[in-house]
Short mmCIF file of C-alpha atoms in Angstrom, two decimals:
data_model
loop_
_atom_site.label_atom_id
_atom_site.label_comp_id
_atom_site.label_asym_id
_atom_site.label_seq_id
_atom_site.Cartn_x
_atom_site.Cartn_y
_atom_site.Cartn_z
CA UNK A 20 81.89 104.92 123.09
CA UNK A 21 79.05 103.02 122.11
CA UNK A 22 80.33 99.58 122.93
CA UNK A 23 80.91 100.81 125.99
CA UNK A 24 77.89 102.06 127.05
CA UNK A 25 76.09 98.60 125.78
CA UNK A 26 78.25 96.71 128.66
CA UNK A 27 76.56 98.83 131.14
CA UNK A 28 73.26 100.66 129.88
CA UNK A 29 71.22 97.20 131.21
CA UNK A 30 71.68 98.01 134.78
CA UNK A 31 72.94 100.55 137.34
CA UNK A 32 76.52 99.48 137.33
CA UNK A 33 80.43 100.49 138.90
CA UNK A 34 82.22 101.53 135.90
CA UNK A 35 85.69 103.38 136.05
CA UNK A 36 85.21 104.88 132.67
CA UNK A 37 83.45 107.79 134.01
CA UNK A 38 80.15 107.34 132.42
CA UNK A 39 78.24 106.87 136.10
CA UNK A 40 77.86 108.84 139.61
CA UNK A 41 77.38 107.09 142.78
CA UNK A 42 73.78 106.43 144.11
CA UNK A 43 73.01 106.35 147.88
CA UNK A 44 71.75 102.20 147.64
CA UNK A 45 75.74 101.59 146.45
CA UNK A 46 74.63 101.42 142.50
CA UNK A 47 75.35 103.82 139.77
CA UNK A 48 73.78 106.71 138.49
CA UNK A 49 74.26 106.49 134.40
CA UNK A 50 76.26 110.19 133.41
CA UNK A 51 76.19 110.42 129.76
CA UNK A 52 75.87 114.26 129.41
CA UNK A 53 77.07 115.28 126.33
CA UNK A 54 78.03 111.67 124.91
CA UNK A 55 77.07 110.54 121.15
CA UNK A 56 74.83 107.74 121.30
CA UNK A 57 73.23 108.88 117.82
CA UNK A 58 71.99 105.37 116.10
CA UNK A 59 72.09 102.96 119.31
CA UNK A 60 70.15 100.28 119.86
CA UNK A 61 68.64 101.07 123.46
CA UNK A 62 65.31 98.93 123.65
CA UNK A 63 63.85 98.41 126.71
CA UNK A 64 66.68 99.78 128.36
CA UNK A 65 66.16 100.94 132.38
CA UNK A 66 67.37 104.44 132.00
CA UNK A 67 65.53 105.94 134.86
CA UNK A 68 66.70 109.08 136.56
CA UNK A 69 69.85 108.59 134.25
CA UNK A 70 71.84 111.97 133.54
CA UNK A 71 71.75 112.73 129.42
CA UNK A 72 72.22 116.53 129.35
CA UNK A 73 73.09 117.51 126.53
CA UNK A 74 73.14 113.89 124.90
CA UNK A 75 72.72 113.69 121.19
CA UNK A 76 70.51 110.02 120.64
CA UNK A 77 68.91 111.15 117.12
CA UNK A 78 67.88 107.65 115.15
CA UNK A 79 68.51 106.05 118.55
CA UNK A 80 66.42 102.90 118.83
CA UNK A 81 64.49 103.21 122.44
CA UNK A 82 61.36 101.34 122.48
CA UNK A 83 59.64 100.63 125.37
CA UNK A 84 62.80 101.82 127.36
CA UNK A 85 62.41 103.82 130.47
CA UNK A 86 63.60 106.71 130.95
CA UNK A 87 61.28 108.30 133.79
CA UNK A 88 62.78 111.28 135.70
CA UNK A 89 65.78 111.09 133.37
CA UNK A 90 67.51 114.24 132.60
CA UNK A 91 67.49 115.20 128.72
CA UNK A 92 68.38 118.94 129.50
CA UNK A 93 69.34 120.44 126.06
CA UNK A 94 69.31 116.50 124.52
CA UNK A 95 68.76 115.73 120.73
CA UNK A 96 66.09 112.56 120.18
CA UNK A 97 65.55 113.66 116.73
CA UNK A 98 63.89 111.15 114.90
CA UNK A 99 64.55 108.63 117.61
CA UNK A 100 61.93 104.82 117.91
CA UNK A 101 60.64 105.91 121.26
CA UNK A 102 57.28 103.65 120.71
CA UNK A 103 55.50 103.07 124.22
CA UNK A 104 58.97 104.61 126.02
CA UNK A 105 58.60 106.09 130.05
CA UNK A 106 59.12 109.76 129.94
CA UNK A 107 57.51 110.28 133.52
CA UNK A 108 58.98 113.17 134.61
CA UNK A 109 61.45 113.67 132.47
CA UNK A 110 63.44 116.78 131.81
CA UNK A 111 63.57 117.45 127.93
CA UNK A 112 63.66 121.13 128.19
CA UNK A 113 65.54 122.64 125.53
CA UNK A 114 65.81 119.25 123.99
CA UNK A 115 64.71 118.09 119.72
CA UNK A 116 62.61 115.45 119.62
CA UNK A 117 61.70 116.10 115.88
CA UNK A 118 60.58 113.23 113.59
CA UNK A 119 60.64 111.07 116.11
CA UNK A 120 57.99 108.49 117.40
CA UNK A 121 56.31 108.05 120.46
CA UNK A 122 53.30 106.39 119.87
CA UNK A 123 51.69 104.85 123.25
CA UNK A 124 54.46 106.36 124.40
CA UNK A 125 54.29 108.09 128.81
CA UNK A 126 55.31 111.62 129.79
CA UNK A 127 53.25 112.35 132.67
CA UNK A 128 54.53 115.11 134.30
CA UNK A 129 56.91 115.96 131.86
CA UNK A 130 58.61 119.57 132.01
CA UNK A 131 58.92 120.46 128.07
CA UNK A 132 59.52 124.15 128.68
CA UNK A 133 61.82 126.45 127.02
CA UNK A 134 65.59 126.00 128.86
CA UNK A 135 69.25 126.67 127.27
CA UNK A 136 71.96 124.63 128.45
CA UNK A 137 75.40 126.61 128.27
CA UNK A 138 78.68 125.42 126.39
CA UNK A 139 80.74 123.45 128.97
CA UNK A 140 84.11 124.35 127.59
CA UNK A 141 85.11 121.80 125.16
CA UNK A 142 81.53 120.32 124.98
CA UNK A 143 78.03 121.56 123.53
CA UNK A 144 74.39 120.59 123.90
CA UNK A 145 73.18 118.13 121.15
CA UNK A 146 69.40 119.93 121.22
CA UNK A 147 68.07 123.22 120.44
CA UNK A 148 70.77 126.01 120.68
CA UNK A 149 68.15 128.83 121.52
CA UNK A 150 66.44 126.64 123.76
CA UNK A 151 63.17 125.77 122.43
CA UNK A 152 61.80 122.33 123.07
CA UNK A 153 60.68 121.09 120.11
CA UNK A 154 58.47 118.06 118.36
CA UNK A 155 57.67 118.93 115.07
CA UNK A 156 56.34 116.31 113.03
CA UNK A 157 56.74 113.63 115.67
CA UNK A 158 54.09 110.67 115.95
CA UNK A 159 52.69 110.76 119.68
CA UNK A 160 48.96 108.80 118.76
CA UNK A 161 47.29 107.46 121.84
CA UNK A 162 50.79 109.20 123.71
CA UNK A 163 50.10 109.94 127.79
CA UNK A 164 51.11 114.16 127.97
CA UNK A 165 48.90 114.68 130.71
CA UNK A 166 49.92 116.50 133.77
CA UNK A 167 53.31 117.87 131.61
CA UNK A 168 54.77 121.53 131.23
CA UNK A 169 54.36 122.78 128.28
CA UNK A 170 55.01 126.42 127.81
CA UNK A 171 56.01 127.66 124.55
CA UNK A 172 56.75 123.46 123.64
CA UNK A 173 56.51 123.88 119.74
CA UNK A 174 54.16 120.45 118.01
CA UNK A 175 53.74 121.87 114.74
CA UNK A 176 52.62 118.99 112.52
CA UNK A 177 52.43 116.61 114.90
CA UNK A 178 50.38 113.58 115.02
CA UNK A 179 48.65 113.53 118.43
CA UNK A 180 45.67 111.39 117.44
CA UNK A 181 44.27 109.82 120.59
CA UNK A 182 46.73 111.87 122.68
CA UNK A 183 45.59 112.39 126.35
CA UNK A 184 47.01 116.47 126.96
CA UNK A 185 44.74 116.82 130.66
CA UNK A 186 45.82 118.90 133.19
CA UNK A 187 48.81 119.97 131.13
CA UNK A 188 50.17 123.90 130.92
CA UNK A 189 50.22 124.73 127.12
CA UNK A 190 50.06 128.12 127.28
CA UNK A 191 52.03 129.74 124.48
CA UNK A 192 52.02 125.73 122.32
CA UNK A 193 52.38 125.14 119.13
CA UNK A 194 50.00 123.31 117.63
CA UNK A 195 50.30 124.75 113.62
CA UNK A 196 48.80 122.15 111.52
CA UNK A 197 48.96 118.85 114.06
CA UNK A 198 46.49 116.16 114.35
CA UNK A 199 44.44 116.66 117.28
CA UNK A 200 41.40 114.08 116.49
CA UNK A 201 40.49 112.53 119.34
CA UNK A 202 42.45 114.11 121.66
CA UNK A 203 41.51 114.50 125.02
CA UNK A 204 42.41 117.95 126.62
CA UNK A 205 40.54 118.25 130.30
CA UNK A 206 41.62 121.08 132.29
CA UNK A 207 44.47 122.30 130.25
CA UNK A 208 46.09 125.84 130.46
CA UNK A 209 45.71 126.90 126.83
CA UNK A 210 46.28 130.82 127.16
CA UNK A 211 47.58 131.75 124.02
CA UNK A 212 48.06 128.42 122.08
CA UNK A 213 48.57 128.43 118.57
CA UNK A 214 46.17 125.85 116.63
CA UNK A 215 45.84 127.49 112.84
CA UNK A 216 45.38 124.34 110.69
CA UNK A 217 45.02 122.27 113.38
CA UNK A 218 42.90 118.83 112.76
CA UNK A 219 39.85 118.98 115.54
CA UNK A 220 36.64 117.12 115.89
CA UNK A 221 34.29 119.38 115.89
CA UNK A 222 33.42 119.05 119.36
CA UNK A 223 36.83 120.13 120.56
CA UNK A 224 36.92 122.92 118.60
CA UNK A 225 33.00 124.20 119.83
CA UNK A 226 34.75 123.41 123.59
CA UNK A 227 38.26 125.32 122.76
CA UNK A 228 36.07 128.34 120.90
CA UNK A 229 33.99 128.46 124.38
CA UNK A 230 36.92 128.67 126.47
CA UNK A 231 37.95 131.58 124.02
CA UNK A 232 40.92 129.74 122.09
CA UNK A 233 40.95 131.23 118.02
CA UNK A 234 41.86 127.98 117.18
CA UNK A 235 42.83 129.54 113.15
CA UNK A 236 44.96 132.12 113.98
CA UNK A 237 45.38 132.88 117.88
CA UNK A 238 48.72 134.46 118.39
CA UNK A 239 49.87 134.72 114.74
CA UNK A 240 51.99 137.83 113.75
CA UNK A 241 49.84 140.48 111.27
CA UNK A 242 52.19 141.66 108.44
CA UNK A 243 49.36 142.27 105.78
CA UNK A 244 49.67 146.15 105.78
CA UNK A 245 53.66 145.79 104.63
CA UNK A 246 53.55 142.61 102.66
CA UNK A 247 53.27 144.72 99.30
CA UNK A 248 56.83 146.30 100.05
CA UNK A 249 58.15 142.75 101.54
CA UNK A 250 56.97 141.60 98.03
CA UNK A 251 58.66 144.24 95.76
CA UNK A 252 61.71 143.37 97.81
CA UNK A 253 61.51 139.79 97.46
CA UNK A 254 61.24 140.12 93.75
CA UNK A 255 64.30 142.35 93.51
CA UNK A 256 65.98 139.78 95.21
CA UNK A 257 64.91 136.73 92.27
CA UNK A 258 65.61 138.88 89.84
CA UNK A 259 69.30 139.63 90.80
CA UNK A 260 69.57 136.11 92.14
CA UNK A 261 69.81 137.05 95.65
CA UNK A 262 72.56 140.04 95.03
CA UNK A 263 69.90 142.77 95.75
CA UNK A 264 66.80 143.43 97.74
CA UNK A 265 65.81 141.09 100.43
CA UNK A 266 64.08 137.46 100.52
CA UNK A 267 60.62 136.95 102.53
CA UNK A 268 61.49 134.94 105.63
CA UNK A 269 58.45 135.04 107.46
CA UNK A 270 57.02 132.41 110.43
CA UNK A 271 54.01 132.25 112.31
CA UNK A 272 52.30 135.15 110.40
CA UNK A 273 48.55 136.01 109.83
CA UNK A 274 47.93 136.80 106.05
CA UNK A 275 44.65 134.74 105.72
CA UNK A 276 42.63 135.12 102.55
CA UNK A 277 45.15 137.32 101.14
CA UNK A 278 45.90 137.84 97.58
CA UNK A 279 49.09 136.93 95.79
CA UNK A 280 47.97 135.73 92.70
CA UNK A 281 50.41 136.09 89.78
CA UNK A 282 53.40 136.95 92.44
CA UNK A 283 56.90 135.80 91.90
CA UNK A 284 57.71 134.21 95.43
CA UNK A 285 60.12 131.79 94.49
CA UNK A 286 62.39 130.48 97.57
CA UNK A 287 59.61 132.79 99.61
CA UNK A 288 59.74 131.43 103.34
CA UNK A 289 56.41 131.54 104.81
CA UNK A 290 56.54 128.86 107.39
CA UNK A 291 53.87 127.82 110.27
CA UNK A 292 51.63 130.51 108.87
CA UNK A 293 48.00 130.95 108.73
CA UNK A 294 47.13 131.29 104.98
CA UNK A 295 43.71 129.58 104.73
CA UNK A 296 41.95 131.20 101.69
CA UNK A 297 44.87 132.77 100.55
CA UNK A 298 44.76 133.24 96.79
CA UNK A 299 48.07 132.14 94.80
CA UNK A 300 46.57 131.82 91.54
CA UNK A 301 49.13 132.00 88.95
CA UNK A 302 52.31 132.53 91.72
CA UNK A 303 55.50 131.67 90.99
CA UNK A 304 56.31 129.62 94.00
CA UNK A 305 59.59 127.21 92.80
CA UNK A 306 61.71 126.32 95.54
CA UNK A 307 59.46 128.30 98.34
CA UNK A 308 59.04 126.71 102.08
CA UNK A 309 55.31 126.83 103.17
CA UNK A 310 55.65 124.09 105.32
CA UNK A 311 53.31 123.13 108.64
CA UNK A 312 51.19 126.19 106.74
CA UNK A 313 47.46 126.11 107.17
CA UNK A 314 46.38 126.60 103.54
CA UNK A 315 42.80 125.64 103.92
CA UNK A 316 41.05 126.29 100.59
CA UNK A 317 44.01 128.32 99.31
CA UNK A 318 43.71 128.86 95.50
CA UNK A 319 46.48 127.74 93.75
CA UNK A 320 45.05 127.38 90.19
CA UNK A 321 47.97 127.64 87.81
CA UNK A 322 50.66 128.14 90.08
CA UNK A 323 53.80 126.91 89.84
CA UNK A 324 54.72 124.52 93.19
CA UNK A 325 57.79 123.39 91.21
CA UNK A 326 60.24 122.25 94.21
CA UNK A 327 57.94 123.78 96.92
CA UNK A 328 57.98 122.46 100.38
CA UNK A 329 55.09 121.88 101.67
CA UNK A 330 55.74 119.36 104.33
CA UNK A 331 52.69 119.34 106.85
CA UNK A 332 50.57 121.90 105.42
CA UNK A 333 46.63 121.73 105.77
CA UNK A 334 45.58 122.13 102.14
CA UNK A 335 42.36 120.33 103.15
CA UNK A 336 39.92 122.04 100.37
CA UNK A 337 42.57 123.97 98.37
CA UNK A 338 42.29 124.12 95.00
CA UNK A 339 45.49 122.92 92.51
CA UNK A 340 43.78 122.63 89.43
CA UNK A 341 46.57 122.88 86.78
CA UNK A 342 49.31 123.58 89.62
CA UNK A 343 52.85 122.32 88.55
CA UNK A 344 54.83 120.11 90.79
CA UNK A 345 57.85 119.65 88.45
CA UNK A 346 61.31 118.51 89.95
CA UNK A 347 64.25 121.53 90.21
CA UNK A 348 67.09 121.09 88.73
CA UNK A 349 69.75 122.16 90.99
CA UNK A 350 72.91 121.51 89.07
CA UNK A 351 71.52 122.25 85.75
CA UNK A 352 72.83 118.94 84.47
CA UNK A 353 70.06 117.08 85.44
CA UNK A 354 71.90 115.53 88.20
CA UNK A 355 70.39 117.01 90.91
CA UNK A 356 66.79 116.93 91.09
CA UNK A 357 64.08 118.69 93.68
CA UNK A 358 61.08 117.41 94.19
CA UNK A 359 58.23 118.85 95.58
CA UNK A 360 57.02 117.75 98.50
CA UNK A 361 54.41 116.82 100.45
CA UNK A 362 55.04 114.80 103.06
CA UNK A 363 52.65 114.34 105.62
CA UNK A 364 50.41 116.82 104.28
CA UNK A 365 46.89 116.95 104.14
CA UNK A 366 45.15 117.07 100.51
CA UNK A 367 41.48 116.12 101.69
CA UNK A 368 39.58 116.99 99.19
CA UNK A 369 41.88 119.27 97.33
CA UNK A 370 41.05 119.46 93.49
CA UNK A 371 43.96 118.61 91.45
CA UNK A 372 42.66 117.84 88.55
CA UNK A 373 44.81 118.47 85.57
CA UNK A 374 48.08 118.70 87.75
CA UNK A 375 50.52 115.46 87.80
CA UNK A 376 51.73 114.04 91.24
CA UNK A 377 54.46 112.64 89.17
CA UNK A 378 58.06 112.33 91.48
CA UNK A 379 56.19 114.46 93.98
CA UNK A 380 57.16 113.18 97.67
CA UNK A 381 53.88 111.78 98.92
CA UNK A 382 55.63 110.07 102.31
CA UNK A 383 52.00 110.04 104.52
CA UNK A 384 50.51 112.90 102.36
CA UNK A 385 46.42 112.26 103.23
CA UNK A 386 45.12 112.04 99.85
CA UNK A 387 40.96 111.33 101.12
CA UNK A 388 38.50 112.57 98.68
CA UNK A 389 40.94 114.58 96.56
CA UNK A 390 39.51 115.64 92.98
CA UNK A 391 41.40 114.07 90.19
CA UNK A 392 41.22 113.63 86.27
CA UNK A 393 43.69 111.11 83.88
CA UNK A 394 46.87 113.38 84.33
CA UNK A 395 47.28 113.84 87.83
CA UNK A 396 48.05 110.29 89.23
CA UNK A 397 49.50 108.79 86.09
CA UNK A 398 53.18 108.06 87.22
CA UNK A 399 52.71 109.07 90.81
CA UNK A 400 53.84 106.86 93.99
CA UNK A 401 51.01 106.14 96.30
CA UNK A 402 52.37 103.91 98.20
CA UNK A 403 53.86 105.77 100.49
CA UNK A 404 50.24 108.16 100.53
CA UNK A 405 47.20 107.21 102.91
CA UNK A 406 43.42 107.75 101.92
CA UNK A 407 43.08 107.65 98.64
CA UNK A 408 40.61 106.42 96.97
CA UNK A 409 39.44 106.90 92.95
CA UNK A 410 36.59 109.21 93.21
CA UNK A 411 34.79 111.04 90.29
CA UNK A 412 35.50 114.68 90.15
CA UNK A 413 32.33 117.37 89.55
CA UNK A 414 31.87 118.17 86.05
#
């Protein structure tokens, strides 16, 4: 399949292998609904108005290729090099586009709504099965969104430093946790947006609070009055190692500043969720998924982060004094380790004194201005980290 497509991806082309329609100037029309092109190298390829419903192209190589007023109904571009790519008007509803980059990259006038593409008998969309469009943790710095359609178009952790968002419909985004400095966002529908954790200047978040936008918690579920019985049940269901009670899977919920110090949460699913202040003190949090989570000067003094994901989270302030980030072991042989992680996380100034970063997964963790002591970057890889500096921690 592949080398087939590279004899005619260059150029609008007659093929008789099926893989183009007709176009009223005598050319071509690229068809590759549905096709694998997962991996490919498609720089600077002229894709425009090409048909790619459906398409899976995760890892595919695609930069500065144009794809303008292509159709990526339902399409997969996870993780795909779409650096300074032309999305003008491109159809990606329905399609995942997470972990990939598109820095300098052009979708004006972009439709990123919600849309589900149904199974054509033998074959299936490569993207979201329920629909959602989705770029979570993507890189779109200095990216042109402006004009684009954006409904209910999920960015959680994204990097959209520099990003120009004018005159786009956002109403009912997801923006839990991304990067936002700089960003220019003129005229944009914003009814309902979710921002919680959200990295602003401060003069985008006076002009969003003017325009009425709660940029810590707008549209985030309220389960505070039950969480004491979602709790007992979650702890029935440790104990008996899942054979009893019922695990906490919980996203996009409201439970800021509350207390669940010295709770046994491990595996606890508390994703996208607006936590800032929360206390877990002393919590037992092995193996639990608070990823994209704003946990803005959560306590976690003591707790125990052992195999935690915490991919994306705002911990900007939190404190992690004595925390442990130890490695699971999943086999119990010691041949399978966990890490913790915290890639692409934010740690400014977080105190972490006595804790050890030791095997944690620091993959663009922002480490500025954290609070440290002897123990807690003995062993650690910072290469992989951004920020850091040595800095003397408050006696």
């Amino acid at each position: 399949m592949n080398a087939t497509f590279g004899r005619f991806a260059t150029r609008w082309c007659g093929t008789s292998n099926g893989c183009c329609a007709t176009r009223p100037d005598g050319g071509r029309r690229a068809n590759l609904s549905f096709y694998d092109l997962g991996g490919l190298g498609l720089n600077r390829v002229n894709l425009s108005g090409a048909k790619m419903t459906g398409a899976s192209l995760a890892r595919a190589r695609m930069v500065g290729t144009v794809l303008s007023k292509a159709d990526l109904y339902g399409a997969d571009l996870s993780k795909a090099d779409l650096t300074g790519a032309q999305l003008q008007g491109a159809d990606l509803r329905g399609a995942r586009v997470d972990g990939a980059k598109l820095q300098n990259a052009n979708l004006q006038g972009a439709d990123l709504r919600r849309g589900m593409v149904l199974d054509a008998g033998e074959f299936r969309a490569a993207g979201n099965s329920d629909g959602t469009t989705t770029f979570v943790g993507c890189s779109l710095t200095q990216a042109v969104l402006t004009d684009c359609r954006m409904a209910q178009c999920d960015f959680s952790g994204s990097d959209l430093t520099g990003t120009d968002l004018s005159g786009s419909d956002l109403s009912g985004a997801i923006l839990i946790g991304a990067d936002l400095t700089g960003a220019t966002m003129r005229k944009a529908t914003l009814d309902g947006v979710l921002m919680c954790g959200a990295r602003l200047h401060e003069e985008l978040r006076v002009a969003l609070e003017r325009h009425g936008v709660d940029v810590d918690g707008t549209g985030l579920t309220t389960t505070a009055a039950r969480m004491t019985d979602l709790i007992a049940e979650h702890q029935i269901w440790v104990e008996k190692l899942g054979k009893g009670g019922e695990r906490i899977q919980l996203q996009r919920i409201d439970l800021r500043g509350y207390n669940f110090a010295n709770q046994l949460l491990c595996g606890a699913v508390m994703r996208f969720s607006g936590l800032r202040g929360a206390d877990f003190s002393g919590a037992k949090l092995m193996m639990a998924d608070l990823s994209y989570s704003d946990l803005r000067d959560a306590d976690f003094t003591s707790a125990d982060l052992s195999g935690c994901n915490l991919e994306g989270a705002n911990l900007a302030g939190a404190k992690l004094w004595r925390a442990k980030f130890r490695k699971v072991d999943l086999s119990g042989d010691g041949s399978r380790l966990w890490p913790t992680s915290f890639a692409k996380a934010r740690l400014t100034g977080a105190d972490l004194r006595d804790a050890s970063l030791a095997g944690v997964v620091l993959r663009g963790t922002d480490l500025t201005a954290i609070k440290t002591s002897f123990a807690t970057l003995k062993g650690a890889d910072l290469s992989a980290a951004r920020g850091w500096q040595p800095c003397e921690a408050p006696a």
